[in-house]
mmCIF file of C-alpha atoms in Angstrom:
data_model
loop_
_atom_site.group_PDB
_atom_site.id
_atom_site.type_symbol
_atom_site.label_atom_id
_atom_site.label_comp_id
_atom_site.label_asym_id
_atom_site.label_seq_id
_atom_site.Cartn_x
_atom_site.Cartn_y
_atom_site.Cartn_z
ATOM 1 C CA UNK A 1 9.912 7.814 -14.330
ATOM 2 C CA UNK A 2 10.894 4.153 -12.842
ATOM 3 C CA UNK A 3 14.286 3.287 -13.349
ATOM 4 C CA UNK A 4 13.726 -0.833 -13.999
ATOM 5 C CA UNK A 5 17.107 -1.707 -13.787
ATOM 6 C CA UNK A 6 17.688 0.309 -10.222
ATOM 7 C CA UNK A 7 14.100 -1.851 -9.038
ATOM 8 C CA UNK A 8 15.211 -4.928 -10.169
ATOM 9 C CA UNK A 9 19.132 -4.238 -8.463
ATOM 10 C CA UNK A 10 17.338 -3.199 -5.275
ATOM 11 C CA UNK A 11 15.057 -6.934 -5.535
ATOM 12 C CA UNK A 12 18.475 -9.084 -6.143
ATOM 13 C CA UNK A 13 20.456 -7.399 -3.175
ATOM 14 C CA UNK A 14 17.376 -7.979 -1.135
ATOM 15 C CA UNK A 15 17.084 -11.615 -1.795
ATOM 16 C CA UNK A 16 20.613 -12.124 -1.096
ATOM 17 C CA UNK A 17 20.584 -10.909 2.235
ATOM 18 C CA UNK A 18 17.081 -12.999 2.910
ATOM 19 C CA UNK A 19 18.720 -16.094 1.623
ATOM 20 C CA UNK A 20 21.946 -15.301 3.848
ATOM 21 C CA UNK A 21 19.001 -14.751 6.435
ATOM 22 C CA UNK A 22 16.912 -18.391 5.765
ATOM 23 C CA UNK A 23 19.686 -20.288 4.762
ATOM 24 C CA UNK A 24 20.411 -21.912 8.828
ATOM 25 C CA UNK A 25 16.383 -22.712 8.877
ATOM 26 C CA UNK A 26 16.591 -24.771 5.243
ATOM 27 C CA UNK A 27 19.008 -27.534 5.833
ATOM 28 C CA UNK A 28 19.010 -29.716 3.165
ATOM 29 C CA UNK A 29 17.226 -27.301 0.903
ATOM 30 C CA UNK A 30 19.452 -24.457 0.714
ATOM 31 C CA UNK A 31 20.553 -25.072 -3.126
ATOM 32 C CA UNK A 32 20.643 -20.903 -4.131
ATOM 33 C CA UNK A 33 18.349 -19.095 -6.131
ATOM 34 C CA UNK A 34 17.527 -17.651 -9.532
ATOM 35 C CA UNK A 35 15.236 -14.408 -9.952
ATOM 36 C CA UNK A 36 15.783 -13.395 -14.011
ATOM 37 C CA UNK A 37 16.363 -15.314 -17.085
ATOM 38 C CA UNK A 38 16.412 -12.343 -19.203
ATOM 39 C CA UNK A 39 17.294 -8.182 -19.121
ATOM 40 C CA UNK A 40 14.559 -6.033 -17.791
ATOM 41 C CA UNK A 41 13.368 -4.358 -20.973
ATOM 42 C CA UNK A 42 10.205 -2.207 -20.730
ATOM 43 C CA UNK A 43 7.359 -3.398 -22.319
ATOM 44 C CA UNK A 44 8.308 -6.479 -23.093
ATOM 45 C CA UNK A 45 6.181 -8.754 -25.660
ATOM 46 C CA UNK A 46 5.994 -11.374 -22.853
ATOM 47 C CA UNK A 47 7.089 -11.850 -19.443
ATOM 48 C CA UNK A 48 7.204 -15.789 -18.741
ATOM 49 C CA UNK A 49 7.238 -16.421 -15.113
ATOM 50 C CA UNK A 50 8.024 -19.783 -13.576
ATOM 51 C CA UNK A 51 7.192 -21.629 -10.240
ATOM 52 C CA UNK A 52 10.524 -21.732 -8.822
ATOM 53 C CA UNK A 53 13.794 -22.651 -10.527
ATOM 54 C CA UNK A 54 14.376 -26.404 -10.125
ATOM 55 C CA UNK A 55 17.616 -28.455 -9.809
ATOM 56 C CA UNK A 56 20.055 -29.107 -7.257
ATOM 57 C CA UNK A 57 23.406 -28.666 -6.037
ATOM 58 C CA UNK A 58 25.459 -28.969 -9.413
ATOM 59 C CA UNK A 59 22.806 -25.968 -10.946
ATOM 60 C CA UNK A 60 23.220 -24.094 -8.013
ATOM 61 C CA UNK A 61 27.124 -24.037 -8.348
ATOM 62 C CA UNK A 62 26.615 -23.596 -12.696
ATOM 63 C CA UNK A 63 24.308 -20.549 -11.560
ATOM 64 C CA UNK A 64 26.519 -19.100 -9.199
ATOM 65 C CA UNK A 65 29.317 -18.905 -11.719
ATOM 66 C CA UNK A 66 27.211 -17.189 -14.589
ATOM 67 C CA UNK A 67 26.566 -14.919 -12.070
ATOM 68 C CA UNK A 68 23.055 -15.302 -11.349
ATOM 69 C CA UNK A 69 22.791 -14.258 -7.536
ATOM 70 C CA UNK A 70 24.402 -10.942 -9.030
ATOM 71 C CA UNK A 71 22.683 -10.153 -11.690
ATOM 72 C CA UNK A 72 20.635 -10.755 -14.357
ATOM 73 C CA UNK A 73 21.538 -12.448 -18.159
ATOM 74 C CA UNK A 74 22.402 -9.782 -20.748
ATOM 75 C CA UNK A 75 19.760 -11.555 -23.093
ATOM 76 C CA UNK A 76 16.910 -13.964 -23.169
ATOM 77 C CA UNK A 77 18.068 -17.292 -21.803
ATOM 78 C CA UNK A 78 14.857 -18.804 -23.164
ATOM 79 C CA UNK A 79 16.351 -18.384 -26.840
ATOM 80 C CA UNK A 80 20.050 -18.888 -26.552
ATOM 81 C CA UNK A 81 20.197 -21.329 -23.541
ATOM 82 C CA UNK A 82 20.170 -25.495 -24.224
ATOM 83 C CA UNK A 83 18.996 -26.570 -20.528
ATOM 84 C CA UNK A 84 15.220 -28.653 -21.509
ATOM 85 C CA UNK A 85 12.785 -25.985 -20.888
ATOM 86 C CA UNK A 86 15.124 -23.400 -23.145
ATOM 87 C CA UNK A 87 15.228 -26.254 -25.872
ATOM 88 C CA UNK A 88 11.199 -27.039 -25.686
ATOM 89 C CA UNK A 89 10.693 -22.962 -26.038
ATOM 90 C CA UNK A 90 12.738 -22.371 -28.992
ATOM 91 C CA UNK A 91 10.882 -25.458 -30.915
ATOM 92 C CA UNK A 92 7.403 -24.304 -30.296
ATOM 93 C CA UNK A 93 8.055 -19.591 -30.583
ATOM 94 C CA UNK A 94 9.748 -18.348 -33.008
ATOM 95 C CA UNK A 95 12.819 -17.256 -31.295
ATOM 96 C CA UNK A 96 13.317 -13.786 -32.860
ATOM 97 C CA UNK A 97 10.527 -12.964 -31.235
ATOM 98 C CA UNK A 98 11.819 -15.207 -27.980
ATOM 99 C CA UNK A 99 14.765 -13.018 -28.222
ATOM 100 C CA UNK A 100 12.737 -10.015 -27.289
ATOM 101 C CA UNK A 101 10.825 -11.662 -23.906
ATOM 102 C CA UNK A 102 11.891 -11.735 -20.608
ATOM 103 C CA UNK A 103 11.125 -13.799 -17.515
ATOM 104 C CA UNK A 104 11.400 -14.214 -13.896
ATOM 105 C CA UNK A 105 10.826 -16.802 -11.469
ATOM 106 C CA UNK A 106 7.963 -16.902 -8.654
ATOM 107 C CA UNK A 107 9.481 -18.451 -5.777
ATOM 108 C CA UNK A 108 13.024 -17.267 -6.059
ATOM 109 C CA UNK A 109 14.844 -20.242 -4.018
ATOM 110 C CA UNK A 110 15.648 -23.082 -5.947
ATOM 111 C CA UNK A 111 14.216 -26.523 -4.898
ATOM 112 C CA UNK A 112 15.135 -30.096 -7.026
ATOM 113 C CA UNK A 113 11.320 -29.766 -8.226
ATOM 114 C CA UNK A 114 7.751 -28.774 -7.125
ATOM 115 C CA UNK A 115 7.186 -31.445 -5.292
ATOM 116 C CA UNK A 116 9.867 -31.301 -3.220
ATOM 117 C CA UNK A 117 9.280 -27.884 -2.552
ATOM 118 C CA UNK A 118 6.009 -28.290 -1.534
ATOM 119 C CA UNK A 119 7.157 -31.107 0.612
ATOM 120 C CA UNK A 120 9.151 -28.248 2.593
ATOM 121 C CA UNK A 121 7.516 -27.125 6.395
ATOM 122 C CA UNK A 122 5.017 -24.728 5.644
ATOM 123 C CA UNK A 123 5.748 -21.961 7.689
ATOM 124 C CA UNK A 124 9.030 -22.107 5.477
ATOM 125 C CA UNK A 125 7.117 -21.836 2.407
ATOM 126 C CA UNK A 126 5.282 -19.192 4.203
ATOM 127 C CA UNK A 127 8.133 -17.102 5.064
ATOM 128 C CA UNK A 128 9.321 -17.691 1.457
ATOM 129 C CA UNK A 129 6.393 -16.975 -0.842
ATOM 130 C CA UNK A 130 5.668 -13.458 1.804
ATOM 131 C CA UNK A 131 9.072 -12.199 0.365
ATOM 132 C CA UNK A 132 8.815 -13.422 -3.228
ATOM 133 C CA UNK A 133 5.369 -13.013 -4.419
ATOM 134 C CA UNK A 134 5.440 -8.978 -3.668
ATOM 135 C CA UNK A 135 8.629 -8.937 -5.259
ATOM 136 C CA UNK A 136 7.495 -10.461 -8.516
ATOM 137 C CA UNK A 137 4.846 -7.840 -8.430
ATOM 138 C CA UNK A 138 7.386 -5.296 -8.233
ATOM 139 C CA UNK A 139 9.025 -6.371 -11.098
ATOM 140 C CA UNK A 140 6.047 -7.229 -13.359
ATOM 141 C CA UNK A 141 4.753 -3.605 -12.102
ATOM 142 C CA UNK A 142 8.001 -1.556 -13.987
ATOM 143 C CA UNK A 143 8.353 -4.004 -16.787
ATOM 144 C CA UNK A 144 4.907 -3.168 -17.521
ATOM 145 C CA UNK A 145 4.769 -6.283 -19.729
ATOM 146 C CA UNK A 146 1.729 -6.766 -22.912
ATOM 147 C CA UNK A 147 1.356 -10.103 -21.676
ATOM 148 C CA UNK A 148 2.245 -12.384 -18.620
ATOM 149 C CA UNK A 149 2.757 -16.252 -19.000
ATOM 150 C CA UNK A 150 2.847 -18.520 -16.584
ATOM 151 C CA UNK A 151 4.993 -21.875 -17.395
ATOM 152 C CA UNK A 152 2.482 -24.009 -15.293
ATOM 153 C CA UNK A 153 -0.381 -23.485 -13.785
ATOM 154 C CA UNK A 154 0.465 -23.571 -10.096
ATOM 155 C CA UNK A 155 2.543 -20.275 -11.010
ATOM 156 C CA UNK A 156 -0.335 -18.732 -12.370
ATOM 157 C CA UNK A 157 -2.461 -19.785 -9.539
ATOM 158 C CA UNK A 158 -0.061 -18.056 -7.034
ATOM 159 C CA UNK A 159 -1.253 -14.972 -8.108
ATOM 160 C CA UNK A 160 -4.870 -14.938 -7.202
ATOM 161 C CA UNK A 161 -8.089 -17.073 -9.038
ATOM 162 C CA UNK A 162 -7.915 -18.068 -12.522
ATOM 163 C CA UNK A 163 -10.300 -19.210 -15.114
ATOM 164 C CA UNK A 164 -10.204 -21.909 -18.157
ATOM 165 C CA UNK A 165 -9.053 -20.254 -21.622
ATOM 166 C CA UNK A 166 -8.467 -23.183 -24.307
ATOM 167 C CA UNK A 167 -9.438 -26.942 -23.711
ATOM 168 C CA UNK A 168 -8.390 -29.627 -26.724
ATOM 169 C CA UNK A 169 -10.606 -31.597 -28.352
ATOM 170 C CA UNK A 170 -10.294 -34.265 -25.639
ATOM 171 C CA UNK A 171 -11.320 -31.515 -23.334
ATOM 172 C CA UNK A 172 -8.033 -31.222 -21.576
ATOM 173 C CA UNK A 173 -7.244 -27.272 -20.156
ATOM 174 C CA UNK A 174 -4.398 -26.086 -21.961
ATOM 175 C CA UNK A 175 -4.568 -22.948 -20.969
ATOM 176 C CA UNK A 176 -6.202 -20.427 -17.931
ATOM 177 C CA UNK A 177 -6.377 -17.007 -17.876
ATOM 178 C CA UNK A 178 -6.060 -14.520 -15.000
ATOM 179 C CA UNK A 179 -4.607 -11.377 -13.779
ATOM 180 C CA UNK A 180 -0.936 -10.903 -12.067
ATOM 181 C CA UNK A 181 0.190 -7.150 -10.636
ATOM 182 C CA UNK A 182 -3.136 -5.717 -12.969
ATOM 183 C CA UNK A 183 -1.577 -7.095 -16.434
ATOM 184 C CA UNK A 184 -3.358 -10.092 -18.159
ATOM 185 C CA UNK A 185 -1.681 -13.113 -17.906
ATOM 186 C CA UNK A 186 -2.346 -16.527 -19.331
ATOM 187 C CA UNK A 187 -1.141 -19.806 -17.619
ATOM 188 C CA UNK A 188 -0.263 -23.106 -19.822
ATOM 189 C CA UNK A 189 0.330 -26.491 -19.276
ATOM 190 C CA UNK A 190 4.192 -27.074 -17.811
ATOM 191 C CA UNK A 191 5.997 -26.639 -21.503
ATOM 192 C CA UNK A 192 8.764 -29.267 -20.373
ATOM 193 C CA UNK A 193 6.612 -31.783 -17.355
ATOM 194 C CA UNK A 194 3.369 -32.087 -19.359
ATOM 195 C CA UNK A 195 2.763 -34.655 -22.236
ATOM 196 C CA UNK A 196 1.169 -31.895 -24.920
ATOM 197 C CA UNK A 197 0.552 -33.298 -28.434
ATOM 198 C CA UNK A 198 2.616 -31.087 -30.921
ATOM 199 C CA UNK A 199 -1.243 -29.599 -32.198
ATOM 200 C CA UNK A 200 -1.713 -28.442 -28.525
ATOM 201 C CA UNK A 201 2.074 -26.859 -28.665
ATOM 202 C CA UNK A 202 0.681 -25.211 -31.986
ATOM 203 C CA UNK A 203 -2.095 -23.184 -29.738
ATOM 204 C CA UNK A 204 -0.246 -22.335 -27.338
ATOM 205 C CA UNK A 205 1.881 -20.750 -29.364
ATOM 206 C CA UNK A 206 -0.606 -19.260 -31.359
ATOM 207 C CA UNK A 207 -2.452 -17.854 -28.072
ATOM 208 C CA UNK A 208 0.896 -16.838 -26.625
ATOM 209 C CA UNK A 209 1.940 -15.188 -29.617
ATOM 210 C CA UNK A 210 5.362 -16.117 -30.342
ATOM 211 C CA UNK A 211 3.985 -18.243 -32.938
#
């Protein structure tokens, strides 16, 4: 039988010698990086998976000190944590059942936001995504998780194709479904960039679950 923890220790002392590794080649980019924002429990009701953890210097630094190139939080920072996305989580699920989620991050390296990341040399977002993506795998593999959610869709679209799940009634995608490491997954709308009416919020929850 997998031991999670032991695969998820093995993943962070792996990325810290590959950001010890990259950090020369990223110059003005080289603000940390943030794998987990919750234990790895088995089975977990959902496993919420983000692009990349954004921010700066001053996050990096608040990171480092909770300990988050080390290790993992003891619970769900989506239900205890204040930072925007955190806040905009616990409004829309009902945070019992928040409590009992995990999640992870795609891209491990933190960048001040998408677009700056994906303003970053290619072959560096190459060399990047070859050593996160697999890992993320990994991890969604021995979590074996009921459902995977994407917070955005260019998470979800990291993983392979994807295909539309619930429009509004102004025919705006809310949600897409596909398939990451062989467990369904559904993608939604950022929770925290996009401008979602609060009846969109309402399905999302409802198709997410947490409702």
């Amino acid at each position: 039988m997998i031991n999670i923890e032991n695969v998820c220790r093995a993943i962070y002392t792996e990325t810290g010698r590959f950001y010890e590794e990259l950090q020369p080649r990223m110059g003005d980019l080289a603000f940390g990086y943030k794998i987990m924002y919750g234990p790895p429990v088995i089975r977990p009701r959902v496993l919420f998976l983000g692009y990349q953890p954004g921010g700066a210097a001053a996050d990096d630094e608040r990171e480092r000190a909770n300990g988050a190139h080390e290790g993992w939080p003891q619970g769900s920072e989506y239900a205890s944590e204040r930072w925007r996305l955190a806040a905009i989580m616990q409004k829309m699920f009902d945070r019992d059942k928040l409590k009992c989620c995990t999640g992870l991050n795609a891209i491990f390296l933190r960048a001040p936001s998408v677009e700056s990341w994906e303003r970053t040399r290619r072959d560096l977002r190459d060399t990047v995504e070859a050593f996160c993506l697999p890992r993320v795998n990994q991890i969604v593999q021995a979590l074996q998780p009921v459902l995977v959610v994407a917070i955005g869709f260019k998470a979800l679209d990291l993983f392979g194709p994807s295909h539309i799940d619930l429009v509004n009634a102004k025919g705006r995608v809310i949600t897409k479904s596909g398939v990451i490491a062989g467990y369904p997954a559904i993608g939604t709308l950022h929770l925290s960039g996009a401008q979602i009416s609060g009846l969109d919020r309402v399905r999302i929850a409802e198709r997410v679950g947490l409702s």
